[in-house]
JSON list of C-alpha atoms in Angstrom, two decimals:
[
{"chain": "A", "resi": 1, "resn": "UNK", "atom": "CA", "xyz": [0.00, 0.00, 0.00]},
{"chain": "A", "resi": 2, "resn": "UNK", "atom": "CA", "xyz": [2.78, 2.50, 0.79]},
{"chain": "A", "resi": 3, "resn": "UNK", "atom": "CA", "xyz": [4.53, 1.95, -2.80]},
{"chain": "A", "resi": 4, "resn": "UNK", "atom": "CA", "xyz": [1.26, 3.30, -4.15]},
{"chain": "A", "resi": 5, "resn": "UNK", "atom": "CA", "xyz": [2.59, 6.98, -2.52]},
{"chain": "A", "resi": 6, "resn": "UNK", "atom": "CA", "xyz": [5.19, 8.39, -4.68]},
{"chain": "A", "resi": 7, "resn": "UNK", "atom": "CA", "xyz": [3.24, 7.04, -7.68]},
{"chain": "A", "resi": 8, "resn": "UNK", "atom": "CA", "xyz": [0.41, 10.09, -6.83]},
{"chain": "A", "resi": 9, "resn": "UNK", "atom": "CA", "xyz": [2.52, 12.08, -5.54]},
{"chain": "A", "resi": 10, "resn": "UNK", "atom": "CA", "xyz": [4.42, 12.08, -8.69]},
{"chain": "A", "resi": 11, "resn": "UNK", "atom": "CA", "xyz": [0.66, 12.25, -11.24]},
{"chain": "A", "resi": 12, "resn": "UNK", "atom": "CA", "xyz": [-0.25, 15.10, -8.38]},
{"chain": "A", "resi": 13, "resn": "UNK", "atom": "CA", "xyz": [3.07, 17.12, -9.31]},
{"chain": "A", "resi": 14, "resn": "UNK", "atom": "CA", "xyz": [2.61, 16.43, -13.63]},
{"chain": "A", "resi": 15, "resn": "UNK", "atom": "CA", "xyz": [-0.94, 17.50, -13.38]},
{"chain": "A", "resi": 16, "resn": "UNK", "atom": "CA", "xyz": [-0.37, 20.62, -11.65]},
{"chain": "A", "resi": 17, "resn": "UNK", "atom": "CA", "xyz": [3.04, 21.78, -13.53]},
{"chain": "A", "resi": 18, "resn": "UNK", "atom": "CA", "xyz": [0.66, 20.51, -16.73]},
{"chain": "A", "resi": 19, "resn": "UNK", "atom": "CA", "xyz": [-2.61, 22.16, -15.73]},
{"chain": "A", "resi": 20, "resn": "UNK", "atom": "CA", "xyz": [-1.54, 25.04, -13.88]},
{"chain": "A", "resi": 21, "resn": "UNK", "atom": "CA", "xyz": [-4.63, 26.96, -14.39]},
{"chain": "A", "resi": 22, "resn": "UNK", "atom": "CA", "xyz": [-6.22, 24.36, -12.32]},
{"chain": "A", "resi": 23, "resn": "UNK", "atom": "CA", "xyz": [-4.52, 26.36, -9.26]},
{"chain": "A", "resi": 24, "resn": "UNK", "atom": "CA", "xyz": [-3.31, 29.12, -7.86]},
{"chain": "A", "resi": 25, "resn": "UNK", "atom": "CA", "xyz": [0.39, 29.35, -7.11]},
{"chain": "A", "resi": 26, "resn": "UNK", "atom": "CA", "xyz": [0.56, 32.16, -4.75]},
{"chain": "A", "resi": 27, "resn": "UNK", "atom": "CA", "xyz": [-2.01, 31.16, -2.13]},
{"chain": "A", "resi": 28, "resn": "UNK", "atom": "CA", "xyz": [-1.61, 34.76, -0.56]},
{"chain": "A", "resi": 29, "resn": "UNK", "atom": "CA", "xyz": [-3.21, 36.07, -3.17]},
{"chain": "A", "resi": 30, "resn": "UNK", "atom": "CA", "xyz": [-6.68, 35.42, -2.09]},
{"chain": "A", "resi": 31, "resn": "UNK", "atom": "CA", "xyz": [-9.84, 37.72, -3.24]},
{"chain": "A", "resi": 32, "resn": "UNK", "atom": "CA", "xyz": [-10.98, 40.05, -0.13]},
{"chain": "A", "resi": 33, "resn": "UNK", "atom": "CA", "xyz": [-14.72, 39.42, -1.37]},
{"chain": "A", "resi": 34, "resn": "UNK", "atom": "CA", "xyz": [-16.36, 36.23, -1.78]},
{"chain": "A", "resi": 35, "resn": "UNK", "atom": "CA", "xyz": [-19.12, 35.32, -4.57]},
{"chain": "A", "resi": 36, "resn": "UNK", "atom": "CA", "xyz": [-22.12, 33.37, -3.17]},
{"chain": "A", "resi": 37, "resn": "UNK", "atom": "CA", "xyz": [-24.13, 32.09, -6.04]},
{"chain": "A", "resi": 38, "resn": "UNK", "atom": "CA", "xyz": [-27.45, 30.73, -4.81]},
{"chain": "A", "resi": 39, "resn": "UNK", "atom": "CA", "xyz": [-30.45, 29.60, -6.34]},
{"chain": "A", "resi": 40, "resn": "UNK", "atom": "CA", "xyz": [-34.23, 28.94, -5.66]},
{"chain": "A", "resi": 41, "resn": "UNK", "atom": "CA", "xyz": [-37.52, 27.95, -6.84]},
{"chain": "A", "resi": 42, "resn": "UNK", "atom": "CA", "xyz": [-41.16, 29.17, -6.17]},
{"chain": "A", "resi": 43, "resn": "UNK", "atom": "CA", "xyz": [-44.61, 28.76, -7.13]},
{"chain": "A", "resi": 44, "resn": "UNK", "atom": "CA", "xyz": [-45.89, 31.93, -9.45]},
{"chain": "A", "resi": 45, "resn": "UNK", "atom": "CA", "xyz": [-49.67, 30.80, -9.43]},
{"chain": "A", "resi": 46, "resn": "UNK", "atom": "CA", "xyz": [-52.25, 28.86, -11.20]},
{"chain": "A", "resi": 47, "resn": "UNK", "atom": "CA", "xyz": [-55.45, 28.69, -12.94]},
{"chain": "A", "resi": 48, "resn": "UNK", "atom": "CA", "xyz": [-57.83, 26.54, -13.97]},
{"chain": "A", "resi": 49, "resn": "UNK", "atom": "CA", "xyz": [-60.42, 26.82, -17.15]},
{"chain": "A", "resi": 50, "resn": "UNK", "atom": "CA", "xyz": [-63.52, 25.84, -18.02]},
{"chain": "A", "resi": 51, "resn": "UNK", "atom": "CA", "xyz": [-65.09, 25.68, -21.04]},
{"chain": "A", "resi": 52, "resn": "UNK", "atom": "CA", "xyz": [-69.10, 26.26, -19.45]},
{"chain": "A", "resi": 53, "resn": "UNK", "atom": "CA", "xyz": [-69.02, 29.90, -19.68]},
{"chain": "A", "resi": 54, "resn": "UNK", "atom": "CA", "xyz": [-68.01, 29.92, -23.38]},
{"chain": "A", "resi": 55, "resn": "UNK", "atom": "CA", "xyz": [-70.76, 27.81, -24.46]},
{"chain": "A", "resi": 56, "resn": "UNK", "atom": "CA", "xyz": [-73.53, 29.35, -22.04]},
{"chain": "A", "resi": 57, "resn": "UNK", "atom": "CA", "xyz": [-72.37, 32.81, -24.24]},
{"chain": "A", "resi": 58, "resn": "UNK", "atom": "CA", "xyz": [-73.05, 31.36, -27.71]},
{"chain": "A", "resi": 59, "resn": "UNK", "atom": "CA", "xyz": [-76.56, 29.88, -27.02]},
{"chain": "A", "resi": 60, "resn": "UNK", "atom": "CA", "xyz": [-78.61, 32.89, -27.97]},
{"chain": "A", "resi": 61, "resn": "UNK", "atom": "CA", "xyz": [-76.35, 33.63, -30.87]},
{"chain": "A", "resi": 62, "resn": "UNK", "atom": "CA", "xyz": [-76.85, 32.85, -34.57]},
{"chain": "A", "resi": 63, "resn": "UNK", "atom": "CA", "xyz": [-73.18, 31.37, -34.78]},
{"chain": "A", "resi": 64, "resn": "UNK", "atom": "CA", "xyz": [-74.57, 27.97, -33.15]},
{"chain": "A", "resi": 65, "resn": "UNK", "atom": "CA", "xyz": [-76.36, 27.76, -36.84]},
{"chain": "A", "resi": 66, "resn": "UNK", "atom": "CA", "xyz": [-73.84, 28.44, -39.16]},
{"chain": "A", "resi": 67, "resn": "UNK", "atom": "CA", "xyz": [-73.64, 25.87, -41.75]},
{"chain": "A", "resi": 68, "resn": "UNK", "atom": "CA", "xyz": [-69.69, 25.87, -42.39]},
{"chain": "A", "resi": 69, "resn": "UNK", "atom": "CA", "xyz": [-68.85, 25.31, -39.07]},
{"chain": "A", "resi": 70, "resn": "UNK", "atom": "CA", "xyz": [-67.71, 21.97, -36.68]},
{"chain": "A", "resi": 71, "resn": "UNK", "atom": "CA", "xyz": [-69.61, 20.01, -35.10]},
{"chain": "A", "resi": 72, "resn": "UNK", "atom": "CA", "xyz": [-69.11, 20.42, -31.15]},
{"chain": "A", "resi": 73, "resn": "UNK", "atom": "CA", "xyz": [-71.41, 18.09, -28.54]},
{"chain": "A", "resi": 74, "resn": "UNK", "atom": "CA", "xyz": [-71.69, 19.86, -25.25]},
{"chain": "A", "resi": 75, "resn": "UNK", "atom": "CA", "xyz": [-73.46, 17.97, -22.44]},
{"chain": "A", "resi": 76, "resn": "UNK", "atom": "CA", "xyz": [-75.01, 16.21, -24.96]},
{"chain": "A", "resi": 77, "resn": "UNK", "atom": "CA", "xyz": [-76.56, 18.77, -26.78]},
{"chain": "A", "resi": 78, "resn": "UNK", "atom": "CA", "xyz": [-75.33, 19.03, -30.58]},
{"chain": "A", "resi": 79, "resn": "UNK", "atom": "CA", "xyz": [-74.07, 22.45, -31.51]},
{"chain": "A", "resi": 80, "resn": "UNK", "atom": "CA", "xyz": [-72.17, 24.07, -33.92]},
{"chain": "A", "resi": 81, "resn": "UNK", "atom": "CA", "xyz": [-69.09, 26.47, -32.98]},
{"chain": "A", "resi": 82, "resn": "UNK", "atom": "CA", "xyz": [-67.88, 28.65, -36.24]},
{"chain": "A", "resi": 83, "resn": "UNK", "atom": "CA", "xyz": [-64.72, 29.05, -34.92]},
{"chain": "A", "resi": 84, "resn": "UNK", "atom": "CA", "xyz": [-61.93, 26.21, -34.98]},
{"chain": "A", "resi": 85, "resn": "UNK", "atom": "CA", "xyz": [-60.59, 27.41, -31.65]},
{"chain": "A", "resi": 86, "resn": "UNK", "atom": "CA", "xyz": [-62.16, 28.57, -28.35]},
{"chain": "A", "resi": 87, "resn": "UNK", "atom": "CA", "xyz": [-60.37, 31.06, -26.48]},
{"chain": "A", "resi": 88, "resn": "UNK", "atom": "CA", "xyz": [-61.30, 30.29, -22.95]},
{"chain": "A", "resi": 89, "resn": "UNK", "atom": "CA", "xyz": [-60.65, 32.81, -21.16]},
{"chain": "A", "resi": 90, "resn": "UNK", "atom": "CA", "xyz": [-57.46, 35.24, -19.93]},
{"chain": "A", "resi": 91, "resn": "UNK", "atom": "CA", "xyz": [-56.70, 35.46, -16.64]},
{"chain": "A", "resi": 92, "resn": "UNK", "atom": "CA", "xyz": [-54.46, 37.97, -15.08]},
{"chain": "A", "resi": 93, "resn": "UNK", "atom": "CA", "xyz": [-52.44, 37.37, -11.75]},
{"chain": "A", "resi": 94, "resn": "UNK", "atom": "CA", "xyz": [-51.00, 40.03, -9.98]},
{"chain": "A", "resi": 95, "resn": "UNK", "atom": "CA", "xyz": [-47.32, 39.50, -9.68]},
{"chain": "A", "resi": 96, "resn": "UNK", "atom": "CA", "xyz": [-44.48, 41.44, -9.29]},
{"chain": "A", "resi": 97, "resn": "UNK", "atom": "CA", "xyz": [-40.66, 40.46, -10.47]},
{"chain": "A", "resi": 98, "resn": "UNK", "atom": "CA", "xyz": [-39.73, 42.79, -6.98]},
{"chain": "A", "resi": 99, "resn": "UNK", "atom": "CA", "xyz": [-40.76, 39.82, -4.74]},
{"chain": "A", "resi": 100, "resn": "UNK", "atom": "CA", "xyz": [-38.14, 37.79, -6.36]},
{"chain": "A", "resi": 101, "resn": "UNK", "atom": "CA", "xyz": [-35.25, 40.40, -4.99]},
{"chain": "A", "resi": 102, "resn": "UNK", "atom": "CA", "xyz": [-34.89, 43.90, -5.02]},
{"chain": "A", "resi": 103, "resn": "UNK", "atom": "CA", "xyz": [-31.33, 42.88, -6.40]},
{"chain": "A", "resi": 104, "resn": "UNK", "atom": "CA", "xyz": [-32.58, 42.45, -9.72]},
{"chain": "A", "resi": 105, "resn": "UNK", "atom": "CA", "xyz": [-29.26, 43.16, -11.55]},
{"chain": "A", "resi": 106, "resn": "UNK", "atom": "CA", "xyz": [-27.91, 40.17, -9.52]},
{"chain": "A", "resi": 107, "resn": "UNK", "atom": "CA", "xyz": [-29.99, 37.70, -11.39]},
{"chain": "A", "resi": 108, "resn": "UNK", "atom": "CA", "xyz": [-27.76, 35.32, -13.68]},
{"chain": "A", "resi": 109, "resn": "UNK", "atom": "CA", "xyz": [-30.29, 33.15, -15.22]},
{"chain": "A", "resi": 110, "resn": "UNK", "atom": "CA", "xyz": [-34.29, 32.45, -14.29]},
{"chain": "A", "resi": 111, "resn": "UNK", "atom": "CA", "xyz": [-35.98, 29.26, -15.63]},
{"chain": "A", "resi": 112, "resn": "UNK", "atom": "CA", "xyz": [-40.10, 29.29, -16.27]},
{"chain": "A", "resi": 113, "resn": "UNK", "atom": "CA", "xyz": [-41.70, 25.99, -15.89]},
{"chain": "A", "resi": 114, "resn": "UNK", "atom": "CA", "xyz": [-44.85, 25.48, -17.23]},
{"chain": "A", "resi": 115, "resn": "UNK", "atom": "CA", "xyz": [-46.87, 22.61, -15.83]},
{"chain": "A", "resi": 116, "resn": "UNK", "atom": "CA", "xyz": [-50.13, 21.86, -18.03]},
{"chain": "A", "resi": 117, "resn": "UNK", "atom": "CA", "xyz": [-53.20, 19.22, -16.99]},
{"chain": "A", "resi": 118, "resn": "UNK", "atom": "CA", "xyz": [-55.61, 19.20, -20.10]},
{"chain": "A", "resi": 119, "resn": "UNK", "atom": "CA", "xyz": [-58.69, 17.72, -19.55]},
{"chain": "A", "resi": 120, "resn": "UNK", "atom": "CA", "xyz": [-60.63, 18.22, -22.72]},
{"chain": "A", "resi": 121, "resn": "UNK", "atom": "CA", "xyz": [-60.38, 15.64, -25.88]},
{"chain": "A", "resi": 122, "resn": "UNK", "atom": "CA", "xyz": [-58.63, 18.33, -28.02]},
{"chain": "A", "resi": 123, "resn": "UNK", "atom": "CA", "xyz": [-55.45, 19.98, -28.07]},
{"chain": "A", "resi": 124, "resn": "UNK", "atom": "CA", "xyz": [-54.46, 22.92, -26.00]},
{"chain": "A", "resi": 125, "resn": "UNK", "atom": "CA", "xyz": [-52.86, 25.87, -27.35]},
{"chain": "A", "resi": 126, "resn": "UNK", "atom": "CA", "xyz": [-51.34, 27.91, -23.98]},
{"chain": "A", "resi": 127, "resn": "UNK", "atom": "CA", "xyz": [-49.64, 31.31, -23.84]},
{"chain": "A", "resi": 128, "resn": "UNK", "atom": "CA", "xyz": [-48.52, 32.76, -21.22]},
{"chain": "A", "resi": 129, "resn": "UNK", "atom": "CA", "xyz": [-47.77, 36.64, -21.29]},
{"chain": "A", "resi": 130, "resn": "UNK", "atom": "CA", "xyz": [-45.67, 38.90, -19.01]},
{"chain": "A", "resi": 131, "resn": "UNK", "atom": "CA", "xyz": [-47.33, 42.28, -18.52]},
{"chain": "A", "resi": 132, "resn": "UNK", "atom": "CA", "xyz": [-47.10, 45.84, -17.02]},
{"chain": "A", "resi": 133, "resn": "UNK", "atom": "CA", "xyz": [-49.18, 47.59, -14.11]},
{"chain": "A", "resi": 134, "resn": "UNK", "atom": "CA", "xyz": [-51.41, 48.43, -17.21]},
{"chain": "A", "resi": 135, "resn": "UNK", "atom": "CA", "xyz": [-51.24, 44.93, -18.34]},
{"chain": "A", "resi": 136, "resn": "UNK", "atom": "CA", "xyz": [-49.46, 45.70, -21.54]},
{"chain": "A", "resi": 137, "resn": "UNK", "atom": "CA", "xyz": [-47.98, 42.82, -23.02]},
{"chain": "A", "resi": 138, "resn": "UNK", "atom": "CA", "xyz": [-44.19, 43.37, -22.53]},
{"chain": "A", "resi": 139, "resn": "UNK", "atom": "CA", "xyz": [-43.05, 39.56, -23.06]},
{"chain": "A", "resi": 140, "resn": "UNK", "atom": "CA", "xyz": [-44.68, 36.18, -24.00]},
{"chain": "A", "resi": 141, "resn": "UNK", "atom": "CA", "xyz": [-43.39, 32.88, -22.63]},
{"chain": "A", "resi": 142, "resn": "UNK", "atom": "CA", "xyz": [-43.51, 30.86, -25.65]},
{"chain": "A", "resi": 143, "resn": "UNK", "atom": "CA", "xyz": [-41.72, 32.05, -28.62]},
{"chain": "A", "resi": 144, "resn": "UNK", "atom": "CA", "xyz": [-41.36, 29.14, -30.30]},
{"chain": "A", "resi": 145, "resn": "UNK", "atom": "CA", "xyz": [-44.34, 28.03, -33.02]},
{"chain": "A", "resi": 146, "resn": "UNK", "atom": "CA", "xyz": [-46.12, 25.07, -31.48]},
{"chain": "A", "resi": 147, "resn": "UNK", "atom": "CA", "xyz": [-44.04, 24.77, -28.72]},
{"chain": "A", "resi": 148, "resn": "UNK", "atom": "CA", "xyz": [-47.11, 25.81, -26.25]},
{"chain": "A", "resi": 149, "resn": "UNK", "atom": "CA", "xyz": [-49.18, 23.11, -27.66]},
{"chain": "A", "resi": 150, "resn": "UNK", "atom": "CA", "xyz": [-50.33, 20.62, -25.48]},
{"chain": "A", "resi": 151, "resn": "UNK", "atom": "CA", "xyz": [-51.88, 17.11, -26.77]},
{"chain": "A", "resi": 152, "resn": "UNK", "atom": "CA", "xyz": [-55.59, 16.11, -25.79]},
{"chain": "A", "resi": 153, "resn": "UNK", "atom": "CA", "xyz": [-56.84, 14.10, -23.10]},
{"chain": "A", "resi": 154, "resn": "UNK", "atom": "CA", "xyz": [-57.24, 10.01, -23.28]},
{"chain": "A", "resi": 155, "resn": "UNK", "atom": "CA", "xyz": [-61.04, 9.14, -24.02]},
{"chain": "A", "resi": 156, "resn": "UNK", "atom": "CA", "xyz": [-62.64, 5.95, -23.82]},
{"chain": "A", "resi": 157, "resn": "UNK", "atom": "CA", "xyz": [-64.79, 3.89, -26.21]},
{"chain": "A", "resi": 158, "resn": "UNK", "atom": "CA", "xyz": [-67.20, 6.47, -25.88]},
{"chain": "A", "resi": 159, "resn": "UNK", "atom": "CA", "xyz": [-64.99, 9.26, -26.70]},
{"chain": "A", "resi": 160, "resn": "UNK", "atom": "CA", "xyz": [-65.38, 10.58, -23.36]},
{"chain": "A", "resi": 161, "resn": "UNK", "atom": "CA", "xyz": [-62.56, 12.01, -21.47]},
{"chain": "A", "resi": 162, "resn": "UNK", "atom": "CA", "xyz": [-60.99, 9.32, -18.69]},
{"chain": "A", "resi": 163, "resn": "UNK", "atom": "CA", "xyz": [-57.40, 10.83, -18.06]},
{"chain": "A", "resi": 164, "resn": "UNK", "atom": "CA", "xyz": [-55.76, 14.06, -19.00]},
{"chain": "A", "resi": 165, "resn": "UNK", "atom": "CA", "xyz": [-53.22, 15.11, -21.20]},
{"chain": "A", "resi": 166, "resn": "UNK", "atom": "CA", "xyz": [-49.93, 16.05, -18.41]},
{"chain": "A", "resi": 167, "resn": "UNK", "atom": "CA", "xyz": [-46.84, 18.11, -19.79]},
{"chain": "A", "resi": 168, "resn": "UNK", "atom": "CA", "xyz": [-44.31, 20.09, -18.73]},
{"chain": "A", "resi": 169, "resn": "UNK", "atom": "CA", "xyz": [-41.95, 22.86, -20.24]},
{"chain": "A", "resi": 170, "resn": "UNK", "atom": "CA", "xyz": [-39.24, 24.69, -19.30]},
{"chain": "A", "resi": 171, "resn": "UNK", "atom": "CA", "xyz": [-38.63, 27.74, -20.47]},
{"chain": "A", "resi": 172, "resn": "UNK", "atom": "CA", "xyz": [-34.85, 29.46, -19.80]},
{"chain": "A", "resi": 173, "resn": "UNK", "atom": "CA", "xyz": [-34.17, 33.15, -20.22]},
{"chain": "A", "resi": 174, "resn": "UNK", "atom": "CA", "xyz": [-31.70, 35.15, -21.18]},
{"chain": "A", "resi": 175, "resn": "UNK", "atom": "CA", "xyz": [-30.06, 38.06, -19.90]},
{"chain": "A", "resi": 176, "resn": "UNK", "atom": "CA", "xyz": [-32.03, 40.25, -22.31]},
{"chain": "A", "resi": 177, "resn": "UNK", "atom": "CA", "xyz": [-35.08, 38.96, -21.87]},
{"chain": "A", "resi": 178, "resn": "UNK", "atom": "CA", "xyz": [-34.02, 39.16, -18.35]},
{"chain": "A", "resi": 179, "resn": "UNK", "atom": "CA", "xyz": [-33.93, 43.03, -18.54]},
{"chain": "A", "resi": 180, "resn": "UNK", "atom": "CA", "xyz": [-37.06, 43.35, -20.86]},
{"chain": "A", "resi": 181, "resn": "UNK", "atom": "CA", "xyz": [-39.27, 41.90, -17.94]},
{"chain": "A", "resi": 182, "resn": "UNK", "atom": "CA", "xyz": [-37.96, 43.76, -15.46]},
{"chain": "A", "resi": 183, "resn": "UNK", "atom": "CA", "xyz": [-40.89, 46.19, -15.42]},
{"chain": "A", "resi": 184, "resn": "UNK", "atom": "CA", "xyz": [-43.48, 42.98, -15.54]},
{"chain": "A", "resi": 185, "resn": "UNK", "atom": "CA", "xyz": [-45.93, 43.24, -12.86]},
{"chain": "A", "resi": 186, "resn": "UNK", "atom": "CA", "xyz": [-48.65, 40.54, -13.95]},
{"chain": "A", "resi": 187, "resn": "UNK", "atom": "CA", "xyz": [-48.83, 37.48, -15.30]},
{"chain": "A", "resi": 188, "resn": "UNK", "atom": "CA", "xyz": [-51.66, 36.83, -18.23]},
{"chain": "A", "resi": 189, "resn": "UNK", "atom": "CA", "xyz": [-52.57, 33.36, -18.73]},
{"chain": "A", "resi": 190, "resn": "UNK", "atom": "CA", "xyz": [-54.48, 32.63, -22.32]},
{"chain": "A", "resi": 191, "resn": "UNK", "atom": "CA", "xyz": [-55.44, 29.04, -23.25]},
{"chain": "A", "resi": 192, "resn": "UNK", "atom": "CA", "xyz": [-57.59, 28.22, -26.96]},
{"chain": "A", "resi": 193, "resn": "UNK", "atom": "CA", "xyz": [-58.46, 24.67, -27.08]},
{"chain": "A", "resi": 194, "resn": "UNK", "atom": "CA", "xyz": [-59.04, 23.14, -30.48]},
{"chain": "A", "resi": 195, "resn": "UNK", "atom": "CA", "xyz": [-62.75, 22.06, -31.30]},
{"chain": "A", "resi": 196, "resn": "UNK", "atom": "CA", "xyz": [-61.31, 19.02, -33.88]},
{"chain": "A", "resi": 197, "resn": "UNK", "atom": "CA", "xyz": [-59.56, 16.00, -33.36]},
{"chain": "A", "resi": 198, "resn": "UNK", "atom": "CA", "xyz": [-58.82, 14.27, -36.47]},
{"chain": "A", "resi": 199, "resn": "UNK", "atom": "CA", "xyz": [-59.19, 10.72, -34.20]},
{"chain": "A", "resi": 200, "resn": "UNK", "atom": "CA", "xyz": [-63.10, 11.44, -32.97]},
{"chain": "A", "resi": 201, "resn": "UNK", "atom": "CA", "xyz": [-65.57, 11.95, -35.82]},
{"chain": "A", "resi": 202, "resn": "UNK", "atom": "CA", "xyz": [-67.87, 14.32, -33.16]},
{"chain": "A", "resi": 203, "resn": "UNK", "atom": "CA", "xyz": [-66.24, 15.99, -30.53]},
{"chain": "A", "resi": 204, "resn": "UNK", "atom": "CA", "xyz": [-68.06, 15.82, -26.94]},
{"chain": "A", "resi": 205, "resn": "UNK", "atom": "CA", "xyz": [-67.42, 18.53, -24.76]},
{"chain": "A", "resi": 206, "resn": "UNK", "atom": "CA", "xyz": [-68.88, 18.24, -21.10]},
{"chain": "A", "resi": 207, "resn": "UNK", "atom": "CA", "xyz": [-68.89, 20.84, -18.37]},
{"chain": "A", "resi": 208, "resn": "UNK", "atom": "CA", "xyz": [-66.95, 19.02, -16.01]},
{"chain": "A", "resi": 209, "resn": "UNK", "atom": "CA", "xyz": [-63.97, 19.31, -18.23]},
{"chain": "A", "resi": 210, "resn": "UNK", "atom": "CA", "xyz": [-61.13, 21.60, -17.28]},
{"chain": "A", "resi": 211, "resn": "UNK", "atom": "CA", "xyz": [-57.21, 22.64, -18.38]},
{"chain": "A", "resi": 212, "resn": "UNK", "atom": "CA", "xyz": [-55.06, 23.34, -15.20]},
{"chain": "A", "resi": 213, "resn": "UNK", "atom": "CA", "xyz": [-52.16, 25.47, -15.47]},
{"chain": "A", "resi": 214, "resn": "UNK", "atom": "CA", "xyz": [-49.27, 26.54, -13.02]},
{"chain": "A", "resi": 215, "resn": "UNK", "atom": "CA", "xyz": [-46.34, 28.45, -13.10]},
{"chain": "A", "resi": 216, "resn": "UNK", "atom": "CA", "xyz": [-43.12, 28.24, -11.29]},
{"chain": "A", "resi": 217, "resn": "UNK", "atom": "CA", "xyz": [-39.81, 30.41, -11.52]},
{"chain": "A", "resi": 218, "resn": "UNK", "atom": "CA", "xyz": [-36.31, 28.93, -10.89]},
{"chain": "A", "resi": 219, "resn": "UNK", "atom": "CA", "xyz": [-33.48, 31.77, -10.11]},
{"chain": "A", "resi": 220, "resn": "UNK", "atom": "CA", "xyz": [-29.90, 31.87, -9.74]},
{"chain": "A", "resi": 221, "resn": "UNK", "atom": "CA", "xyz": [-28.22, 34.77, -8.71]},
{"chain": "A", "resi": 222, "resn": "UNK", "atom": "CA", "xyz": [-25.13, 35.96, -7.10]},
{"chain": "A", "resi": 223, "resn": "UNK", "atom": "CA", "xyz": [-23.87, 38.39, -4.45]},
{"chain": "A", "resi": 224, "resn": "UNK", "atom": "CA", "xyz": [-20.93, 40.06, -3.72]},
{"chain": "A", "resi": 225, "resn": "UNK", "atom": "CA", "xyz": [-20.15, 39.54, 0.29]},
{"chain": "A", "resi": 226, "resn": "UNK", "atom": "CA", "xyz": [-16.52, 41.36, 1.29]},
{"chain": "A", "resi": 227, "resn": "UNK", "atom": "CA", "xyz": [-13.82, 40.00, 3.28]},
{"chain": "A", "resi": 228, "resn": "UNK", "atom": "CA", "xyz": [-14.39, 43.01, 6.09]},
{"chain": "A", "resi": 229, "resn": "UNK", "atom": "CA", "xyz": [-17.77, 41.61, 6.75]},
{"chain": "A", "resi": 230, "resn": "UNK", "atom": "CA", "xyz": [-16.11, 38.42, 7.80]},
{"chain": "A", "resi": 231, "resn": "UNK", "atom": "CA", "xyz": [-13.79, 40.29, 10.32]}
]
C-alpha cells in the first residue's frame, strides 16, 4: 500500500506543472470578497379553465347555426361552434418580479416551468404573457411556433374524457429577456383549445372538463459579500 505513494505524488506534481490553471500558485493572493451564487424555486400561481361559460355565451347567438362550421357536442346537446378554436378565457395574476429580490441586476439566469393538466379531448394551445401595471404585453413565454401546444386528453370507447393530457416545459431566459421583464408586474394566462380532433368523428365537450395550469420560476443569482464583513 505504501509503494502506491510516490506514484500520486508524482501524477499530483505532472498534473499541476501541466494544468496550472487548475490552481493558484501564490495562495496569498486570495480575493478580499467572496461570490455566493445561490439559487431557488417558487410557485408563481395557477389557474384553472372551463369551457361552461363559453358555451352558455353562444346559445342565444346565430353562430350555433352556421352551416360551415364543426360540429361540437356539449353535455349532450349538438351544436355548432364557427370558430376552430375557443379562447377560454385570460386570466391575469397580480405578480411582481420585486418579490423575487430587489437585487434584480444580480440575477444570472431564471428558468419558467410550465406545468399543463388538459382535460378536454382536443389539443391545448397555452400562452402565457408577461405584462405591465397596465397589463401591456411586454413579453410572451412561448416564442417558439407550437411549442405551447399541449396534446388532448385520453377518451374511452365512448370518446369521453378518462385521463388528462400532463406536460411540462421549461422555459430558460436570457439576460435580455431578463432586462425586458424587469418592469413585468402581472402574469396573463391565455389558453384556446381546439374544437377538432382528427381521431373522434364528433367531438363531446362536457362541463366538467377543465385545463389546469401553473407556473413556477427557478433563479440563480449571485452576491458580492466582502472580506471586512467576515472580520
Amino acid at each position: 500500500m505504501l509503494k502506491k505513494f510516490p506514484v500520486i505524488i508524482f501524477i499530483s506534481i505532472l498534473i499541476m506543472d501541466v494544468l496550472p490553471s487548475c490552481y493558484d500558485k501564490d495562495f496569498l493572493d486570495i480575493s478580499d470578497s467572496v461570490r455566493w451564487q445561490p439559487s431557488f424555486s417558487l410557485p408563481v400561481g395557477s389557474s384553472t379553465f372551463e369551457v361552461n361559460n363559453f358555451f352558455a355565451s353562444l346559445i342565444d347567438t346565430t353562430i350555433l347555426n352556421a352551416l360551415d362550421s364543426f360540429p361540437v357536442e356539449f353535455n349532450d346537446s349538438l351544436m355548432y361552434v364557427y370558430q376552430k378554436k375557443i379562447p377560454l378565457e385570460i386570466d391575469s395574476l397580480n405578480y411582481s418580479f420585486e418579490d423575487i429580490t430587489d437585487e434584480y441586476d444580480k440575477i444570472d439566469s431564471m428558468l419558467f416551468r410550465v406545468y399543463v393538466e388538459n382535460g378536454f379531448p382536443t389539443n391545448a394551445e397555452i400562452q402565457i404573457y408577461l405584462a405591465d401595471s397596465a397589463d401591456n404585453i411586454i413579453d410572451s413565454l412561448f416564442t417558439i411556433p407550437s411549442s405551447n401546444f399541449f396534446p388532448p386528453a385520453s377518451v374511452d370507447t365512448d370518446e369521453k374524457v378518462i385521463k388528462p393530457s400532463i406536460g411540462t416545459i421549461d422555459v430558460p431566459f436570457n439576460r435580455e429577456r431578463l432586462d425586458n421583464i424587469k418592469i413585468a408586474k402581472n402574469i396573463l394566462f391565455n389558453v384556446n383549445i381546439s374544437v377538432t380532433n382528427d381521431d373522434i368523428q364528433i367531438v363531446k365537450f362536457y362541463s366538467s372538463y377543465n385545463i389546469l395550469v401553473k407556473l413556477g420560476v427557478r433563479v440563480a443569482f449571485h452576491m458580492d459579500i466582502s472580506g471586512s464583513e467576515f472580520d
